[in-house]
Short mmCIF file of C-alpha atoms and ligand atoms in Angstrom, two decimals:
data_model
loop_
_atom_site.label_atom_id
_atom_site.label_comp_id
_atom_site.label_asym_id
_atom_site.label_seq_id
_atom_site.Cartn_x
_atom_site.Cartn_y
_atom_site.Cartn_z
CA MET T 1 6.79 16.74 10.83
CA ASN T 2 3.34 17.68 12.10
CA VAL T 3 1.09 15.06 13.59
CA VAL T 4 -2.45 15.55 14.84
CA ASP T 5 -4.50 12.91 16.59
CA GLY T 6 -7.54 11.64 14.75
CA ASP T 7 -7.10 14.16 12.02
CA THR T 8 -5.30 14.35 8.75
CA VAL T 9 -2.27 16.53 8.44
CA LYS T 10 -0.41 16.87 5.22
CA GLN T 11 3.24 17.80 5.05
CA ALA T 12 4.66 16.46 6.92
CA GLY T 13 12.54 -13.85 2.52
CA LYS T 14 14.75 -14.52 0.73
CA GLY T 15 16.53 -12.12 -1.41
CA ARG T 16 16.74 -12.97 -5.02
CA ARG T 17 19.79 -14.94 -4.02
CA ALA T 18 20.77 -16.16 -0.57
CA GLY T 19 23.91 -14.05 -0.85
CA GLY T 20 21.73 -11.05 -1.58
CA ALA T 21 19.84 -11.55 1.65
CA LEU T 22 23.07 -11.80 3.62
CA LEU T 23 24.39 -8.66 2.02
CA LEU T 24 21.22 -6.85 2.97
CA VAL T 25 21.49 -7.97 6.56
CA LEU T 26 25.13 -6.96 6.83
CA GLY T 27 24.37 -3.62 5.24
CA PHE T 28 21.57 -3.08 7.69
CA ILE T 29 23.88 -3.74 10.61
CA MET T 30 26.52 -1.37 9.36
CA LEU T 31 24.20 1.44 8.39
CA GLY T 32 21.05 1.09 10.34
CA SER T 33 21.24 -0.96 13.50
CA TRP T 34 21.98 2.14 15.54
CA ILE T 35 18.40 3.18 14.80
CA VAL T 36 17.02 0.04 16.41
CA LEU T 37 19.35 0.25 19.38
CA GLN T 38 18.57 3.88 20.00
CA PHE T 39 14.85 3.32 19.84
CA MET T 40 14.88 0.35 22.15
CA GLY T 41 17.05 2.21 24.63
CA ARG T 42 14.67 5.12 24.60
CA VAL T 43 11.63 2.94 25.18
CA LYS T 44 13.23 1.16 28.13
CA SER T 45 14.24 4.40 29.85
CA GLU T 46 10.79 5.84 29.30
CA MET T 47 9.25 2.74 30.83
CA ALA T 48 11.51 3.07 33.85
CA VAL T 49 10.85 6.77 34.38
CA ARG T 50 7.14 6.81 33.76
CA GLY T 51 6.20 3.53 35.36
CA ARG T 52 2.99 1.70 34.63
CA GLY T 53 0.61 4.64 34.70
CA ASP T 54 1.59 5.97 31.32
CA GLU T 55 1.05 2.98 29.12
CA ALA T 56 -0.74 5.11 26.57
CA VAL T 57 2.35 7.28 26.19
CA VAL T 58 4.58 4.24 25.80
CA ALA T 59 2.20 2.73 23.23
CA ARG T 60 2.29 5.92 21.22
CA ASN T 61 6.07 6.07 21.33
CA LEU T 62 6.35 2.42 20.35
CA ALA T 63 4.14 3.04 17.33
CA PHE T 64 6.35 5.89 16.13
CA GLN T 65 9.46 3.84 16.78
CA ALA T 66 8.00 0.93 14.81
CA LEU T 67 7.36 3.36 11.95
CA GLU T 68 10.94 4.61 12.11
CA ILE T 69 12.30 1.06 12.13
CA THR T 70 10.08 0.26 9.14
CA ILE T 71 11.39 3.29 7.28
CA GLY T 72 14.94 2.20 8.16
CA VAL T 73 14.35 -1.31 6.81
CA LEU T 74 12.74 0.01 3.61
CA ALA T 75 15.56 2.49 3.03
CA GLU T 76 18.27 -0.13 3.60
CA ILE T 77 16.70 -2.64 1.23
CA ARG T 78 16.03 0.06 -1.35
CA LEU T 79 19.66 1.15 -1.23
CA LEU T 80 21.34 -2.26 -1.16
CA ASP T 81 18.96 -4.15 -3.46
CA ASP T 82 18.68 -1.22 -5.87
CA GLY T 83 14.99 -0.45 -5.51
CA LEU T 84 11.82 -1.70 -3.82
CA TYR T 85 9.71 -4.05 -5.94
CA ASN T 86 8.32 -6.89 -3.85
CA PRO T 87 7.90 -7.63 -0.10
CA ALA T 88 9.84 -10.86 -0.75
CA GLN T 89 12.96 -8.66 -0.77
CA GLY T 90 12.58 -8.77 3.02
CA TRP T 91 10.36 -5.81 3.80
CA GLY T 92 7.15 -7.88 4.02
CA ASP T 93 7.68 -8.13 7.77
CA PRO T 94 9.99 -5.26 8.74
CA MET T 95 10.08 -6.05 12.47
CA VAL T 96 11.42 -9.55 11.75
CA PHE T 97 13.92 -8.17 9.26
CA ALA T 98 15.16 -5.55 11.70
CA GLY T 99 15.28 -8.06 14.56
CA SER T 100 17.31 -10.54 12.51
CA ALA T 101 19.63 -7.81 11.33
CA ALA T 102 20.22 -6.49 14.83
CA ARG T 103 21.24 -9.99 15.94
CA GLY T 104 23.40 -10.56 12.87
CA GLU T 105 21.26 -13.49 11.76
CA ASP T 106 20.30 -14.39 8.25
CA ASP T 107 16.89 -15.90 8.81
CA PHE T 108 15.76 -15.24 5.30
CA ALA T 109 18.21 -17.80 3.96
CA THR T 110 17.54 -20.53 6.52
CA GLY T 111 13.77 -20.49 7.11
CA GLU T 112 12.37 -23.94 6.39
CA GLU T 113 8.72 -23.35 5.57
CA PRO T 114 8.29 -20.10 3.64
CA ALA T 115 6.00 -17.85 5.63
CA ALA T 116 3.46 -15.39 4.32
CA TYR T 117 4.45 -11.78 4.96
CA GLY T 118 1.71 -11.41 7.54
CA GLU T 119 3.04 -14.32 9.60
CA GLN T 120 6.31 -13.94 11.33
CA LEU T 121 9.04 -16.15 9.94
CA ASP T 122 10.27 -16.83 13.42
CA GLU T 123 8.82 -15.19 16.51
CA SER T 124 12.21 -15.06 18.15
CA ALA T 125 13.68 -13.14 15.23
CA ALA T 126 11.37 -10.18 15.65
CA ILE T 127 12.31 -7.06 17.53
CA LEU T 128 11.50 -7.37 21.22
CA PHE T 129 9.13 -4.79 22.60
CA PRO T 130 8.51 -4.17 26.30
CA GLU T 131 6.44 -6.78 28.09
CA GLY T 132 2.71 -6.22 27.81
CA PHE T 133 2.98 -4.47 24.44
CA GLU T 134 2.47 -6.14 21.11
CA VAL T 135 3.37 -4.35 17.90
CA GLU T 136 2.03 -5.25 14.47
CA VAL T 137 3.22 -3.59 11.27
CA ARG T 138 1.57 -4.07 7.90
CA ILE T 139 2.73 -2.52 4.64
CA ARG T 140 0.35 -2.06 1.74
CA ASP T 141 2.00 -1.27 -1.58
CA GLU T 142 -0.41 1.16 -3.19
CA SER T 143 1.70 1.05 -6.34
CA GLY T 144 0.13 -2.37 -6.99
CA LEU T 145 -3.38 -0.87 -7.11
CA LEU T 146 -5.26 1.02 -9.81
CA PRO T 147 -4.59 4.77 -9.43
CA LEU T 148 -8.05 6.22 -8.78
CA ASN T 149 -7.23 9.49 -10.50
CA HIS T 150 -4.93 8.18 -13.24
CA THR T 151 -6.48 5.10 -14.85
CA SER T 152 -7.66 4.90 -18.45
CA GLU T 153 -11.23 4.46 -19.62
CA ASP T 154 -10.46 1.01 -21.03
CA ARG T 155 -8.97 -0.23 -17.78
CA TRP T 156 -11.92 1.02 -15.73
CA LYS T 157 -14.36 -0.73 -18.06
CA HIS T 158 -12.44 -4.00 -17.78
CA PHE T 159 -12.17 -3.60 -14.03
CA PHE T 160 -15.89 -2.95 -13.44
CA GLU T 161 -16.81 -5.87 -15.68
CA LEU T 162 -14.39 -8.08 -13.73
CA MET T 163 -16.23 -6.88 -10.61
CA GLU T 164 -19.26 -8.49 -12.30
CA PHE T 165 -21.19 -5.33 -13.03
CA SER T 166 -23.31 -5.43 -16.21
CA ALA T 167 -21.78 -3.85 -19.32
CA ASP T 168 -24.24 -0.94 -18.92
CA ASP T 169 -23.35 -0.32 -15.29
CA ALA T 170 -19.63 -0.63 -16.09
CA LEU T 171 -20.04 2.17 -18.64
CA VAL T 172 -21.99 4.40 -16.26
CA LEU T 173 -19.39 3.91 -13.51
CA THR T 174 -16.47 4.51 -15.86
CA HIS T 175 -17.86 7.60 -17.58
CA SER T 176 -19.22 9.16 -14.38
CA LEU T 177 -15.94 8.65 -12.52
CA LEU T 178 -13.90 10.19 -15.34
CA ASP T 179 -16.35 13.12 -15.66
CA TRP T 180 -16.17 13.75 -11.91
CA ILE T 181 -12.38 14.02 -12.09
CA ASP T 182 -11.80 15.77 -15.41
CA ARG T 183 -11.76 19.55 -15.46
CA ASP T 184 -14.38 20.16 -18.12
CA ASP T 185 -18.15 20.21 -17.81
CA ARG T 186 -18.89 18.15 -20.93
CA PRO T 187 -20.51 14.85 -19.92
CA ARG T 188 -19.46 11.60 -21.58
CA LEU T 189 -22.23 9.50 -23.17
CA HIS T 190 -23.01 7.62 -19.92
CA GLY T 191 -21.42 10.13 -17.56
CA ALA T 192 -22.60 13.15 -15.58
CA GLU T 193 -21.45 16.70 -14.99
CA ALA T 194 -22.86 19.79 -13.23
CA GLU T 195 -26.08 19.76 -15.26
CA THR T 196 -26.99 16.41 -13.68
CA TYR T 197 -25.82 17.08 -10.14
CA MET T 198 -27.37 20.58 -10.00
CA LEU T 199 -30.80 18.98 -10.41
CA ARG T 200 -30.32 16.95 -7.25
CA SER T 201 -31.63 17.98 -3.85
CA PRO T 202 -29.56 19.57 -2.47
CA PRO T 203 -27.75 20.52 -5.69
CA TYR T 204 -23.97 20.28 -5.94
CA ARG T 205 -21.20 20.48 -8.49
CA PRO T 206 -18.73 17.74 -9.49
CA ALA T 207 -15.20 18.16 -8.12
CA ASN T 208 -13.67 18.44 -11.61
CA ALA T 209 -10.45 17.56 -9.76
CA PRO T 210 -8.68 14.46 -8.43
CA ILE T 211 -10.49 12.57 -5.66
CA THR T 212 -8.65 12.71 -2.34
CA ASP T 213 -11.27 11.03 -0.12
CA ILE T 214 -12.73 7.77 -1.36
CA GLN T 215 -15.98 8.49 0.50
CA ASP T 216 -16.66 11.13 -2.17
CA LEU T 217 -17.73 8.28 -4.44
CA LEU T 218 -21.12 8.58 -2.71
CA LEU T 219 -21.66 11.80 -4.67
CA ILE T 220 -20.94 10.27 -8.08
CA GLN T 221 -23.63 8.97 -10.41
CA GLY T 222 -23.66 5.16 -10.52
CA PHE T 223 -21.48 4.80 -7.43
CA ASP T 224 -24.28 6.33 -5.31
CA ARG T 225 -26.60 3.51 -6.41
CA LEU T 226 -24.20 0.56 -6.76
CA PHE T 227 -21.63 1.08 -3.97
CA PHE T 228 -23.84 2.33 -1.11
CA ASP T 229 -27.18 1.36 0.41
CA GLU T 230 -30.23 3.70 0.58
CA VAL T 231 -28.86 5.59 3.58
CA GLY T 232 -25.34 5.96 2.21
CA VAL T 233 -23.62 3.08 4.01
CA PRO T 234 -20.85 1.51 1.88
CA ASN T 235 -21.58 -2.05 0.73
CA ASP T 236 -19.31 -5.02 -0.11
CA ARG T 237 -18.70 -3.74 -3.63
CA PHE T 238 -17.44 -0.45 -2.21
CA ARG T 239 -15.01 -2.40 0.01
CA THR T 240 -13.81 -4.48 -2.95
CA PHE T 241 -13.28 -1.31 -4.94
CA GLU T 242 -11.46 0.35 -2.02
CA ASP T 243 -9.11 -2.66 -1.74
CA HIS T 244 -8.09 -2.35 -5.39
CA VAL T 245 -7.58 1.40 -5.90
CA SER T 246 -5.22 4.02 -4.54
CA VAL T 247 -6.23 7.65 -4.15
CA TRP T 248 -2.64 8.90 -4.20
CA SER T 249 -0.72 6.60 -6.55
CA ASP T 250 -0.23 8.24 -9.92
CA GLY T 251 2.27 5.95 -11.55
CA PRO T 252 2.39 2.66 -13.42
CA VAL T 253 1.05 -0.42 -11.61
CA ASN T 254 3.60 -2.68 -9.90
CA MET T 255 2.65 -6.22 -10.95
CA ASN T 256 4.62 -7.74 -8.05
CA THR T 257 2.04 -6.56 -5.54
CA ALA T 258 -1.07 -6.20 -7.71
CA PRO T 259 -4.08 -8.19 -6.46
CA ILE T 260 -5.47 -10.72 -8.93
CA LEU T 261 -8.34 -8.45 -10.02
CA VAL T 262 -5.88 -5.69 -10.89
CA LEU T 263 -3.65 -8.15 -12.78
CA GLN T 264 -6.69 -9.36 -14.73
CA THR T 265 -7.52 -5.75 -15.60
CA LEU T 266 -3.98 -5.14 -16.87
CA ALA T 267 -4.06 -8.45 -18.75
CA GLU T 268 -7.19 -7.38 -20.66
CA ASP T 269 -5.68 -4.01 -21.47
CA LEU T 270 -2.15 -5.16 -22.35
CA ASN T 271 -3.13 -8.48 -23.91
CA PHE T 272 -1.32 -11.05 -21.79
CA GLU T 273 -2.29 -14.21 -19.92
CA VAL T 274 -2.55 -13.43 -16.22
CA ASP T 275 -1.35 -16.95 -15.30
CA ARG T 276 2.06 -16.23 -16.81
CA VAL T 277 2.61 -13.43 -14.32
CA VAL T 278 1.13 -15.30 -11.36
CA ASP T 279 3.10 -18.49 -12.11
CA PHE T 280 6.33 -16.51 -12.32
CA LEU T 281 5.75 -14.59 -9.09
CA THR T 282 4.60 -17.62 -7.10
CA GLY T 283 8.03 -19.23 -7.05
CA PRO T 284 8.91 -22.74 -5.90
CA ASP T 285 6.37 -23.12 -3.06
CA GLY T 286 3.30 -22.66 -5.28
CA LYS T 287 1.92 -19.88 -3.06
CA ARG T 288 1.87 -16.19 -3.88
CA GLY T 289 2.74 -13.75 -1.10
CA THR T 290 5.58 -15.63 0.61
CA PHE T 291 9.24 -14.86 1.05
CA VAL T 292 10.28 -17.22 -1.75
CA ASP T 293 8.23 -15.35 -4.35
CA ARG T 294 10.20 -14.41 -7.43
CA ILE T 295 10.51 -10.75 -8.26
CA LEU T 296 9.64 -9.01 -11.51
CA ARG T 297 12.10 -6.16 -11.97
CA PRO T 298 14.50 -4.79 -14.55
CA GLY T 299 17.61 -6.89 -15.01
CA VAL T 300 16.09 -10.27 -14.08
CA VAL T 301 17.10 -12.98 -16.56
CA GLU T 302 14.86 -16.05 -16.44
CA ALA T 303 13.58 -18.25 -19.24
CA ASP T 304 9.96 -17.97 -18.11
CA LEU T 305 9.76 -14.18 -17.71
CA PRO T 306 6.16 -13.30 -18.58
CA ARG T 307 5.49 -12.05 -22.10
CA ASP T 308 2.35 -10.70 -23.75
CA ASN T 309 0.44 -12.62 -26.41
CA SER T 310 2.64 -11.11 -29.14
CA GLY T 311 5.77 -12.43 -27.43
CA ASN T 312 7.02 -9.10 -26.08
CA LEU T 313 8.33 -8.91 -22.52
CA LEU T 314 6.01 -7.11 -20.13
CA ASP T 315 7.21 -3.88 -18.55
CA PHE T 316 8.50 -4.53 -15.01
CA ARG T 317 9.92 -1.12 -14.23
CA ALA T 318 7.23 -0.03 -11.75
CA GLU T 319 8.61 0.14 -8.20
CA SER T 320 6.87 -0.09 -4.84
CA ARG T 321 6.77 3.66 -4.58
CA TYR T 322 3.62 4.49 -2.61
CA LEU T 323 3.60 2.56 0.65
CA GLU T 324 0.99 2.69 3.38
CA VAL T 325 2.38 1.57 6.75
CA ASP T 326 -0.22 0.53 9.31
CA VAL T 327 1.16 0.16 12.86
CA ARG T 328 -0.94 -1.19 15.72
CA VAL T 329 0.27 -1.36 19.31
CA PHE T 330 -1.84 -3.63 21.52
CA TYR T 331 -1.65 -3.25 25.31
CA GLY T 332 -4.17 -4.43 27.87
CA THR T 333 -7.50 -4.17 26.08
CA THR T 334 -6.49 -1.06 24.16
CA THR T 335 -4.94 -0.39 20.76
CA PHE T 336 -2.95 2.57 19.54
CA ARG T 337 -2.92 2.85 15.77
CA LEU T 338 -0.70 4.85 13.46
CA MET T 339 -1.06 5.02 9.69
CA ALA T 340 1.57 6.62 7.51
CA ARG T 341 1.98 7.12 3.80
CA LEU T 342 5.51 6.99 2.45
CA ASP T 343 6.83 7.98 -0.93
CA SER T 344 9.86 5.71 -1.13
CA THR T 345 11.36 7.45 -4.14
CA GLU T 346 11.19 11.03 -2.82
CA SER T 347 13.59 12.41 -0.25
CA ASP T 348 12.39 13.93 3.01
CA PRO T 349 12.25 17.72 2.59
CA GLU T 350 13.56 18.12 6.15
CA ASP T 351 16.29 15.56 5.55
CA ILE T 352 15.55 13.65 8.77
CA TYR T 353 14.22 10.44 7.23
CA PRO T 354 15.64 8.58 4.25
CA MET T 355 12.34 8.92 2.36
CA LYS T 356 9.34 11.23 2.34
CA ILE T 357 6.55 10.84 4.90
CA VAL T 358 3.58 12.21 2.99
CA TYR T 359 0.98 11.85 5.71
CA ILE T 360 0.50 10.51 9.24
CA GLN T 361 -2.67 9.80 11.16
CA THR T 362 -3.02 8.35 14.67
CA TRP T 363 -5.85 6.99 16.75
CA GLY T 364 -5.92 6.55 20.55
CA GLY T 365 -3.29 7.11 23.22
CA LYS T 366 -1.97 10.31 24.76
CA SER T 367 0.45 12.72 23.18
CA1 CA J 1 -15.74 17.05 -15.31
#
């Protein structure tokens, strides 16, 4: 796997049942705890050999180890719980899951107040890192977002209207985005192709290909005016858009992790009441995004499974396939950051990891 600092290199809860959570933990111990032990052993010996002067090196190593632990947790849960659908399966806070598993505890079945994924269930359950280093891991399920390059015209129109753009602006944004991506040079009614962009100064051509960098929106008619200020600085609407789309997801949207605006967009398109989905997912504590959330997935049998307005069950087959793992290691006044994209359903071409690492980027620290 190739990694380059500051640059992009391609290539490279509770379970559904308490017994399920226990099974996961036991499975993790049998199959994966060696990973944790090996990593921790390595960090400690590095600390001893290098001493205090090389904190940046330790921070970098810790970040990679946290990523490997995260991959281990995801792979174990995927294997033993037959797929990844919802962080409530235990992967919402992978360091806590791995820490509990390494100690043989079943914290997911005994926690009193259900915690949000971002908060640790129990500080003492998390993996212990060397003193002076704090490690934070966040997982964003891009499968719950609108695929930037694979979303229909109807969904975009609904989405831009839900973002409170006028009907006219919603049309311009939708048509211009689709024209920018599609291969032909025939503009839609409110869109734009080469004939529009070649009149600009300096002139340029549309990509006529999938967007890989979200900053390219600055070049697209409508987005240039509505998502950036006069000098090209992204505004709040750009940030809202960025939080709801994925540049690399190409599959169906996973409703388990979809933000409310994405669920509302799907609801308009598929004709269902968004509250039915939210009420189901929320679970007994009345809060969405905690470890007692219920999970929408194939095989679940519950009386209140969400249906559309014609009474048909919604499609819950979409998995948490495209995962962005954001690791931050804090030490002194400095932070080392590592961001990785994982395709949880593809195998690693080099057969080192249990899933494919599509991309890694790092900031800070020494190599
Ligand atoms: Ca085009």
